[in-house]
Coordinates of C-alpha atoms in Angstrom, one line a residue:
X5 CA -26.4 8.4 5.5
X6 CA -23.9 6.3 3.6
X7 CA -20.1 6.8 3.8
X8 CA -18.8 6.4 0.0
X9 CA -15.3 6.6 -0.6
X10 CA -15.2 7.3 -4.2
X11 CA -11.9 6.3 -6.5
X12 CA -10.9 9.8 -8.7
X13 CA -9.9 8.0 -12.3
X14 CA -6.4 9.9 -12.8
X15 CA -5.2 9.4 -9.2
X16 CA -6.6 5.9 -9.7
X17 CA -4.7 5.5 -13.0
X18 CA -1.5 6.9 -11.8
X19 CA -1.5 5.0 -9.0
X20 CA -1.3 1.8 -11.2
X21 CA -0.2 -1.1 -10.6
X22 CA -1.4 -1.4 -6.6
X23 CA -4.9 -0.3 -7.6
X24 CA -5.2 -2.9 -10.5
X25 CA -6.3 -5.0 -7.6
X26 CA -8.1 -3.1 -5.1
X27 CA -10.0 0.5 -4.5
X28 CA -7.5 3.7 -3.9
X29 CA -8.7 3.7 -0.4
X30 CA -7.2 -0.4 0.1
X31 CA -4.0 1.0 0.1
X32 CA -1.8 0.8 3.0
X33 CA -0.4 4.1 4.2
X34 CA 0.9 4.6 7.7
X35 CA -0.3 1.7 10.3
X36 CA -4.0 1.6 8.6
X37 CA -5.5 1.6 5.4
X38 CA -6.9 4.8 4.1
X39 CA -10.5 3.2 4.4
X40 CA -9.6 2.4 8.1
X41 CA -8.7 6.1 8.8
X42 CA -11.9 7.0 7.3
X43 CA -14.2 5.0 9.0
X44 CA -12.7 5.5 12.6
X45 CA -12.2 9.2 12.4
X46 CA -15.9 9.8 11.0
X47 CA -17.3 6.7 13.0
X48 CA -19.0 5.6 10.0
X49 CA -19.1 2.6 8.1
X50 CA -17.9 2.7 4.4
X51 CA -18.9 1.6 1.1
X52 CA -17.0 2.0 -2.4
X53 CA -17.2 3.5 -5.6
X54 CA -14.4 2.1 -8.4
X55 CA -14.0 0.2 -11.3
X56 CA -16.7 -2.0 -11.9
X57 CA -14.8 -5.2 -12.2
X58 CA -13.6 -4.5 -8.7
X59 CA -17.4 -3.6 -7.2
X60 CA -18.4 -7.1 -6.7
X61 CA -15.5 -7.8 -4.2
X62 CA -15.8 -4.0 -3.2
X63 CA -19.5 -3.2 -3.2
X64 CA -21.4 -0.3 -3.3
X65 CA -24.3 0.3 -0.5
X66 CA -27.6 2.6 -1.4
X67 CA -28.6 5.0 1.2
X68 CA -31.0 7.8 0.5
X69 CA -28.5 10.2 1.4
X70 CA -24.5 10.1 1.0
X71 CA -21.0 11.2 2.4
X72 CA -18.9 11.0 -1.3
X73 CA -15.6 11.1 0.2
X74 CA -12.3 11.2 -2.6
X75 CA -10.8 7.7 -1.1
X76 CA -7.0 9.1 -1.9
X77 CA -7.3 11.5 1.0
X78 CA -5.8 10.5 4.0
X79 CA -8.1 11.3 7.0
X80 CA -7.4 13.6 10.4
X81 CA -9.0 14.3 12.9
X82 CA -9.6 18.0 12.1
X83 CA -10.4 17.2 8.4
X84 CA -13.3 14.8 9.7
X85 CA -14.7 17.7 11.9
X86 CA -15.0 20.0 8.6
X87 CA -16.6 16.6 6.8
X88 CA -19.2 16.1 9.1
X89 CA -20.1 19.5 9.1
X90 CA -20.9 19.3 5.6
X91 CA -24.5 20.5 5.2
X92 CA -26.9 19.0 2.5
X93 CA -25.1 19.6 -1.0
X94 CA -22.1 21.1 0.5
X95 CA -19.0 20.3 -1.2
X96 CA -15.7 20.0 0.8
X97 CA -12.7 21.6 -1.8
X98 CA -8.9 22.0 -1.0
X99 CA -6.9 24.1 -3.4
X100 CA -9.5 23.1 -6.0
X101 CA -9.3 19.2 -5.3
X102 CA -12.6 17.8 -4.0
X103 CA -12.4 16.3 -1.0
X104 CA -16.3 15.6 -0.2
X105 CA -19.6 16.1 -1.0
X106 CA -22.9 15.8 0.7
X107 CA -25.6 14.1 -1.8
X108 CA -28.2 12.0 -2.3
X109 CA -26.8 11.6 -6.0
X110 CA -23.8 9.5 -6.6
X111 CA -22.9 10.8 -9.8
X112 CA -23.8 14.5 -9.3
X113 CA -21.2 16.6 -8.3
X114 CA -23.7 19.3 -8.0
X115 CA -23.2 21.7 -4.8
X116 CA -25.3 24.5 -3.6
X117 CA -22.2 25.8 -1.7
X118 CA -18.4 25.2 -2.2
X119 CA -16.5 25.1 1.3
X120 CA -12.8 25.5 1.1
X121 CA -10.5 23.5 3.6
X122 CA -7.5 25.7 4.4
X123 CA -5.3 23.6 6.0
X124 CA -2.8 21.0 4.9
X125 CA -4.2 17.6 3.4
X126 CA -2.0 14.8 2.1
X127 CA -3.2 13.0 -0.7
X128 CA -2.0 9.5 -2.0
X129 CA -1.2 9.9 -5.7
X130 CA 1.4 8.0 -6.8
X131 CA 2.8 4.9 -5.7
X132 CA 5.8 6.3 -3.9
X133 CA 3.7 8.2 -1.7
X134 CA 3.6 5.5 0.5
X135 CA 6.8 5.6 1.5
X136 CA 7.7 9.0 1.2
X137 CA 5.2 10.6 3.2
X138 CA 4.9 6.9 5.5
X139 CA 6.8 8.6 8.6
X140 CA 4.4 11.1 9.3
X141 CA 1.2 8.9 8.3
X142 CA 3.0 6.5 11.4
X143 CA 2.8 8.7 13.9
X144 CA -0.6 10.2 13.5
X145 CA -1.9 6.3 13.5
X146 CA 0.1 5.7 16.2
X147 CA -0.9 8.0 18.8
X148 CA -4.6 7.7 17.4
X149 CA -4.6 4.0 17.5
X150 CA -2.6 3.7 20.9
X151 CA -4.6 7.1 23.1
X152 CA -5.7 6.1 26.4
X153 CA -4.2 2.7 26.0
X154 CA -1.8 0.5 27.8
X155 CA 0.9 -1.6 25.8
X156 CA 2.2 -4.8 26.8
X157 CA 5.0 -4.8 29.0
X158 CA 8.6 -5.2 26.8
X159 CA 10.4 -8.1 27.9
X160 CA 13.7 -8.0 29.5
X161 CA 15.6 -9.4 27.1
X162 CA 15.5 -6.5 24.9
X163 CA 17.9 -3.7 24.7
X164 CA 16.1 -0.2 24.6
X165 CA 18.2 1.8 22.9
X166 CA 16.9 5.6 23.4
X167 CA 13.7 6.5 25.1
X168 CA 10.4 6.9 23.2
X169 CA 7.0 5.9 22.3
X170 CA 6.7 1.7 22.1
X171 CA 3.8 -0.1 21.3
X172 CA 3.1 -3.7 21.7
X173 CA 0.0 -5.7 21.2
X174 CA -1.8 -8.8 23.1
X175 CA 0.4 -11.8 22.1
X176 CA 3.0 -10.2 20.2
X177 CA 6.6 -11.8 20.8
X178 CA 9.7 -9.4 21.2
X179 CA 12.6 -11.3 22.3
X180 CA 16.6 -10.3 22.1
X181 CA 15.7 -7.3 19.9
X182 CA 17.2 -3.7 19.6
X183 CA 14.6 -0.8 19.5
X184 CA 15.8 2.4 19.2
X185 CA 12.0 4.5 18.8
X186 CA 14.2 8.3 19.3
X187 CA 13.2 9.7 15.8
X188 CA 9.9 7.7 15.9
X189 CA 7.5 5.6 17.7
X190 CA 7.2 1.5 17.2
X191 CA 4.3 -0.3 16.9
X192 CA 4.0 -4.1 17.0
X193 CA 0.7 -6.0 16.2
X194 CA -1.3 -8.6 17.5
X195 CA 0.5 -12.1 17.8
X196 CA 3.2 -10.6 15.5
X197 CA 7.1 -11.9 16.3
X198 CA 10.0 -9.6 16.2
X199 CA 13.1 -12.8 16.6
X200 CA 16.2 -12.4 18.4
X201 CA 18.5 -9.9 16.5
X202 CA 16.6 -8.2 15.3
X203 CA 17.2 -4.5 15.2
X204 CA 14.4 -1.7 14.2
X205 CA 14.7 1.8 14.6
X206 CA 11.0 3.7 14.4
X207 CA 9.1 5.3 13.0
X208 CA 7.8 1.2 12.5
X209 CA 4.7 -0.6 12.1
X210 CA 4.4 -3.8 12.3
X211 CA 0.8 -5.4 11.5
X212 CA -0.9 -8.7 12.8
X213 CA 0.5 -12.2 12.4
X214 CA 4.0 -10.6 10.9
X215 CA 7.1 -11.9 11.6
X216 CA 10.8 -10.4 11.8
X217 CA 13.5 -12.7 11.3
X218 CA 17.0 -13.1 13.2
X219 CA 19.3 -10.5 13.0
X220 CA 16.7 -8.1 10.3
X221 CA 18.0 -4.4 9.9
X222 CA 14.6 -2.1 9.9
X223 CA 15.4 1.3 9.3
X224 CA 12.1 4.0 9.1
X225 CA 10.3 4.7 8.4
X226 CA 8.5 1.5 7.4
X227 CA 5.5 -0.8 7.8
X228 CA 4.6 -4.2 7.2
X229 CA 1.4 -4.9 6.8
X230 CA -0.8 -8.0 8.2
X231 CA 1.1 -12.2 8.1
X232 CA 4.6 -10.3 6.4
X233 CA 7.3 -12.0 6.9
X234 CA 10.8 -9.8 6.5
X235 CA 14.6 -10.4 6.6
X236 CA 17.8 -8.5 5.7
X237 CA 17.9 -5.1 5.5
X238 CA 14.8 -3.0 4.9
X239 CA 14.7 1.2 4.5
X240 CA 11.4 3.1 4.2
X241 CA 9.4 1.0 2.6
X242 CA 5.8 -0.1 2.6
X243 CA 4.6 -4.0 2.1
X244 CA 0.6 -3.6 2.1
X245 CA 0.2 -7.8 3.5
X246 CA 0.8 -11.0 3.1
X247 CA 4.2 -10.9 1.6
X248 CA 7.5 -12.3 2.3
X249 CA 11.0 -11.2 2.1
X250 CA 12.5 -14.1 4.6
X251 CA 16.1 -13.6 3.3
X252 CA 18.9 -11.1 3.3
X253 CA 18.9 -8.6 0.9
X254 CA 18.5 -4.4 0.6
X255 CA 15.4 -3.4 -0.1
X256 CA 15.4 0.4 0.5
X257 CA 12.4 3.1 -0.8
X258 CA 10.1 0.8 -1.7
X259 CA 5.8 -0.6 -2.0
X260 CA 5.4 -4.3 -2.1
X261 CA 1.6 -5.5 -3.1
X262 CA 0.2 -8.4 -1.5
X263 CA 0.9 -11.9 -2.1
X264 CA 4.5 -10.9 -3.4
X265 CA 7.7 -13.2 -2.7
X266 CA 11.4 -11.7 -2.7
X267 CA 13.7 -14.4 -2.9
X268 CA 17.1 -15.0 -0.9
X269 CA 19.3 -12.0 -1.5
X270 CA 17.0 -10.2 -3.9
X271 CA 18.4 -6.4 -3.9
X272 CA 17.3 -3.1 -5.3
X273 CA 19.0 0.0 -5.9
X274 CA 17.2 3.4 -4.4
X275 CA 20.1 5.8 -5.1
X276 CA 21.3 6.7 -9.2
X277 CA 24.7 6.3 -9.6
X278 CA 24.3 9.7 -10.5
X279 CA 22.8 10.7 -7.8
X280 CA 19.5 12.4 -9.9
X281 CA 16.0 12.5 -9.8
X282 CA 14.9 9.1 -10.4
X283 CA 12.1 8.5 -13.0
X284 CA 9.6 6.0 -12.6
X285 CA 7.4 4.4 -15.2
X286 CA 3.5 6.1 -15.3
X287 CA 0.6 4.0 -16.6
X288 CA -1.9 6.7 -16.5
X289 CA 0.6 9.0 -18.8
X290 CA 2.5 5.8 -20.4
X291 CA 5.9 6.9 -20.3
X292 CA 8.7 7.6 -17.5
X293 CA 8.2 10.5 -15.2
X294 CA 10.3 12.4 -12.8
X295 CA 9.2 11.4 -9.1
X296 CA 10.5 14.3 -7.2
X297 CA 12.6 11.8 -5.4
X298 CA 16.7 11.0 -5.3
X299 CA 15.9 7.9 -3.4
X300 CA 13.3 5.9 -5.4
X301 CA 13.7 2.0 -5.3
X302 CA 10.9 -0.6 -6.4
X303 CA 6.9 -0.8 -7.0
X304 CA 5.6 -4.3 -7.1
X305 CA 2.2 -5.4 -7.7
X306 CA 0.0 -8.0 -6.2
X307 CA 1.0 -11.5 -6.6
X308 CA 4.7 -11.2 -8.4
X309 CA 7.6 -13.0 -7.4
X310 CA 11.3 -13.0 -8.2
X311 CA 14.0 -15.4 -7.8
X312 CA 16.9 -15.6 -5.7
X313 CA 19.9 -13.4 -6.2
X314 CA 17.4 -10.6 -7.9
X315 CA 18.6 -7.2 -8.8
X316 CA 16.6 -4.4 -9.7
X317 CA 17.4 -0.6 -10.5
X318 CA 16.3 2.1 -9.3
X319 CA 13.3 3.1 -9.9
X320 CA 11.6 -0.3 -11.4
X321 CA 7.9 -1.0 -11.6
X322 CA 6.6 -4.3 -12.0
X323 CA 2.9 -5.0 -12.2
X324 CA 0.4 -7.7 -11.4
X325 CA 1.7 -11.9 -11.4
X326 CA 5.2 -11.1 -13.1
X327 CA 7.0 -13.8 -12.5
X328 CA 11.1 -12.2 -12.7
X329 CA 14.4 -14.8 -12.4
X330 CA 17.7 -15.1 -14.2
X331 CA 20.6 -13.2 -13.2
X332 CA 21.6 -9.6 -14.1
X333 CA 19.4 -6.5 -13.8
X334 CA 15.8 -7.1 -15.5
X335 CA 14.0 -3.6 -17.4
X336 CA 13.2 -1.1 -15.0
X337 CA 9.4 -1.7 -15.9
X338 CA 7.6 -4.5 -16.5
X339 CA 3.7 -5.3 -17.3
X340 CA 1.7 -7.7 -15.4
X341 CA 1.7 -11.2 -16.3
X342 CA 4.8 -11.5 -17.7
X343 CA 7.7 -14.6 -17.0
X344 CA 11.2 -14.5 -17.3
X345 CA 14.4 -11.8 -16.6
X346 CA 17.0 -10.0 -18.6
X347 CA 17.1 -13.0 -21.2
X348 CA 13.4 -11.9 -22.3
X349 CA 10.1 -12.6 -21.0
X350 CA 7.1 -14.5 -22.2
X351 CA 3.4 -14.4 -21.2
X352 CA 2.5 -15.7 -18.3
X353 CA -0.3 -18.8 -18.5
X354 CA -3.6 -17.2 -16.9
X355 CA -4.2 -21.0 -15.7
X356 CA -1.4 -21.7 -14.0
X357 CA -1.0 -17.9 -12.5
X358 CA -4.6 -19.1 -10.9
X359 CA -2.9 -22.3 -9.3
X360 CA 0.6 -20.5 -8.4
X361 CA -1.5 -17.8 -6.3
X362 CA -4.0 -20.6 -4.9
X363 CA -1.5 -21.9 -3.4
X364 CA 0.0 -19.2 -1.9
X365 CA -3.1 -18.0 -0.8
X366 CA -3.9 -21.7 0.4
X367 CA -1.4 -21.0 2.8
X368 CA -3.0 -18.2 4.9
X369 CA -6.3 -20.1 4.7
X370 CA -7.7 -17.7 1.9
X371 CA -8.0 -18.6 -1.7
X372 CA -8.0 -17.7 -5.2
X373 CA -11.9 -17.4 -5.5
X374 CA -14.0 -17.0 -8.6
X375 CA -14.1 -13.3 -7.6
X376 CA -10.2 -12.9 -7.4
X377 CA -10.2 -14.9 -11.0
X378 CA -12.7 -12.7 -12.8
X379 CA -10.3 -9.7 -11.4
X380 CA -7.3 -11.3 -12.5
X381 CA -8.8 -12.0 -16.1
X382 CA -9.9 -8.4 -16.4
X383 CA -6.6 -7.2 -15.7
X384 CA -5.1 -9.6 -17.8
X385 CA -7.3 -8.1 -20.6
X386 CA -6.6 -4.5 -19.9
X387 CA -2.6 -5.4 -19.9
X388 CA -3.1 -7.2 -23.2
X389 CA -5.0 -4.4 -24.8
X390 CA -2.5 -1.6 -23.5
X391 CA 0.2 -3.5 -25.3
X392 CA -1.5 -4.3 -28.7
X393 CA -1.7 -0.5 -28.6
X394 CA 1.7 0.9 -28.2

């Protein structure tokens, strides 16, 4: 039996613009991806279902039979019992949401028998998800992730601030750091570097390869993903990988894609003047729409930068290889592949966003493949096409 974790087109949609480059299920949320949670709790290996100009990167393995899991769910132990205990055409709901089905038919959602899960599930919706809901989704990966295992000792030369639960990894560095892990554990990866200064109250997650700079503020809860590399001061936020904010700046309620750059003293707002409901651009309903949320900062997508001495408001979305600089606040929304700032913005060259993100890529050995093109020229399509028809 095949583990399948199967992208549902509105969630997909409304999260826009993290999944314009990767399944629902690549997103980051907590310590581990939602994929990860999947396939450790149900011990399986798993394939995808999306968009088909993502399937070659994110393929799709036949099985004669299959475990069609909705790949926005986040994964617990007690919601994997009721999964695998799915009989043969059994379908898994949760206050009429699907969460699985057993089938040997991808594209029947036929079901001899409906099974309703009572308890509480979290789903992953809408970008800012992943940092509202991040504090709990830290803690259940951390104590699944860490059970029965024995951290590396803390060096001496930190300051332990309260007691509580402290992670660290084989061949991390903490060094003349102050961890205070009282309203929530800290987790530090493999070979990852927190620098002298540097101060981090939990709940915290730190991935593999990443470093903290001298004299960061980390407030929770928030997580960098894998080779991040952070500075300033950073509040609840979520960077999936392989970004960098090296510099000071705020950066507070917030998802950064991968391959992103913040430049020195880029800042965003996370609180209205006001003090209302913030609104945030939707691209699956193409307009603004209330978040449910007074502190709402920034959403960046894969691959955009900005320039030093960036502002953004609160609640701005920016998509896939933006390219933002110039000074004063740019639009609280802006479409992939776009260049410039609150003078205007221009198109950005398909070529030479291909050479800009090879060579950041270049960087952490990985590159920007014929398979990351054709992905990048698809999107670059669907942007074009959603703007000829406004």
């Amino acid at each position: 039996m095949n583990l399948v974790l199967c992208d549902d087109q509105q969630i997909r949609k409304q999260l826009l613009p993290l999944t314009f480059t990767r399944p629902v299920s690549e997103l980051r949320a907590g310590i581990t991806t939602l994929r990860e949670k999947c396939e450790s709790l149900l011990n399986m290996e798993a394939s995808w279902l999306t968009e088909d100009y993502l399937q070659q990167k994110y393929p799709f393995q036949e099985a004669e039979e299959y475990l069609l899991v909705n790949s926005a769910v986040v994964m617990t132990p007690d919601l994997a019992k009721a999964v695998k205990n799915l009989g043969h055409c059994e379908l898994l709901k949760h206050k009429g949401k699907t969460v699985a089905i057993r089938s040997n038919d991808i594209h029947s959602q036929n079901s001899t028998k409906e099974v309703e899960y009572s308890q509480e599930i979290i789903f992953i919706e809408h970008p800012w998800n992943l940092f509202s809901k991040n504090a709990q989704l830290i803690r259940e990966d951390f104590y699944r992730l860490t059970k029965e295992r024995i951290s590396e000792p803390l060096s001496m030369t930190n300051i332990l601030t309260s007691e509580g639960d402290i992670f660290i990894e084989k061949g991390a560095k903490v060094e003349g750091a102050f961890l205070n892990p009282s309203a929530g554990p800290i987790y530090i990866g493999k070979d990852a570097e927190v620098m002298e200064g540097a101060k981090i109250r939990g709940p915290f997650a730190m991935g593999d390869h990443s470093v903290l700079k001298m004299d960061a503020k980390i407030y929770g809860a928030t997580t960098f993903g894998p080779h991040v590399k952070v500075g300033g001061e950073v509040n609840n936020c979520m960077f999936m990988g392989y970004s960098n904010k090296a510099h000071d700046g705020f950066l507070g309620n917030a998802v950064i894609g991968e391959w992103c750059n913040l430049g020195a003293d880029t800042n965003n707002s996370n609180l209205k003047n006001t003090y209302d409901e913030v609104k945030m651009w939707s691209y699956a309903e193409k307009r603004f729409v209330k978040t449910g949320l007074q502190f709402c900062g920034l959403i960046m997508g894969d691959h955009s930068k900005c320039g030093i001495n960036t502002m953004f408001n609160t609640g701005t979305m920016i998509g896939v290889n933006v390219n933002i600089f110039g000074s004063g606040f740019p639009r609280n929304f802006i479409p992939s592949f776009n260049w410039g700032g609150p003078q205007g913005f221009s198109k950005y060259n398909l070529k030479k966003a291909f050479q800009v993100a090879d060579a950041v890529m270049s960087r952490r050995g990985k590159s920007m493949d014929e398979t990351e093109q054709k992905i990048m020229e698809r999107i670059y399509q669907m942007e074009q096409s959603a703007e000829q028809g406004k």
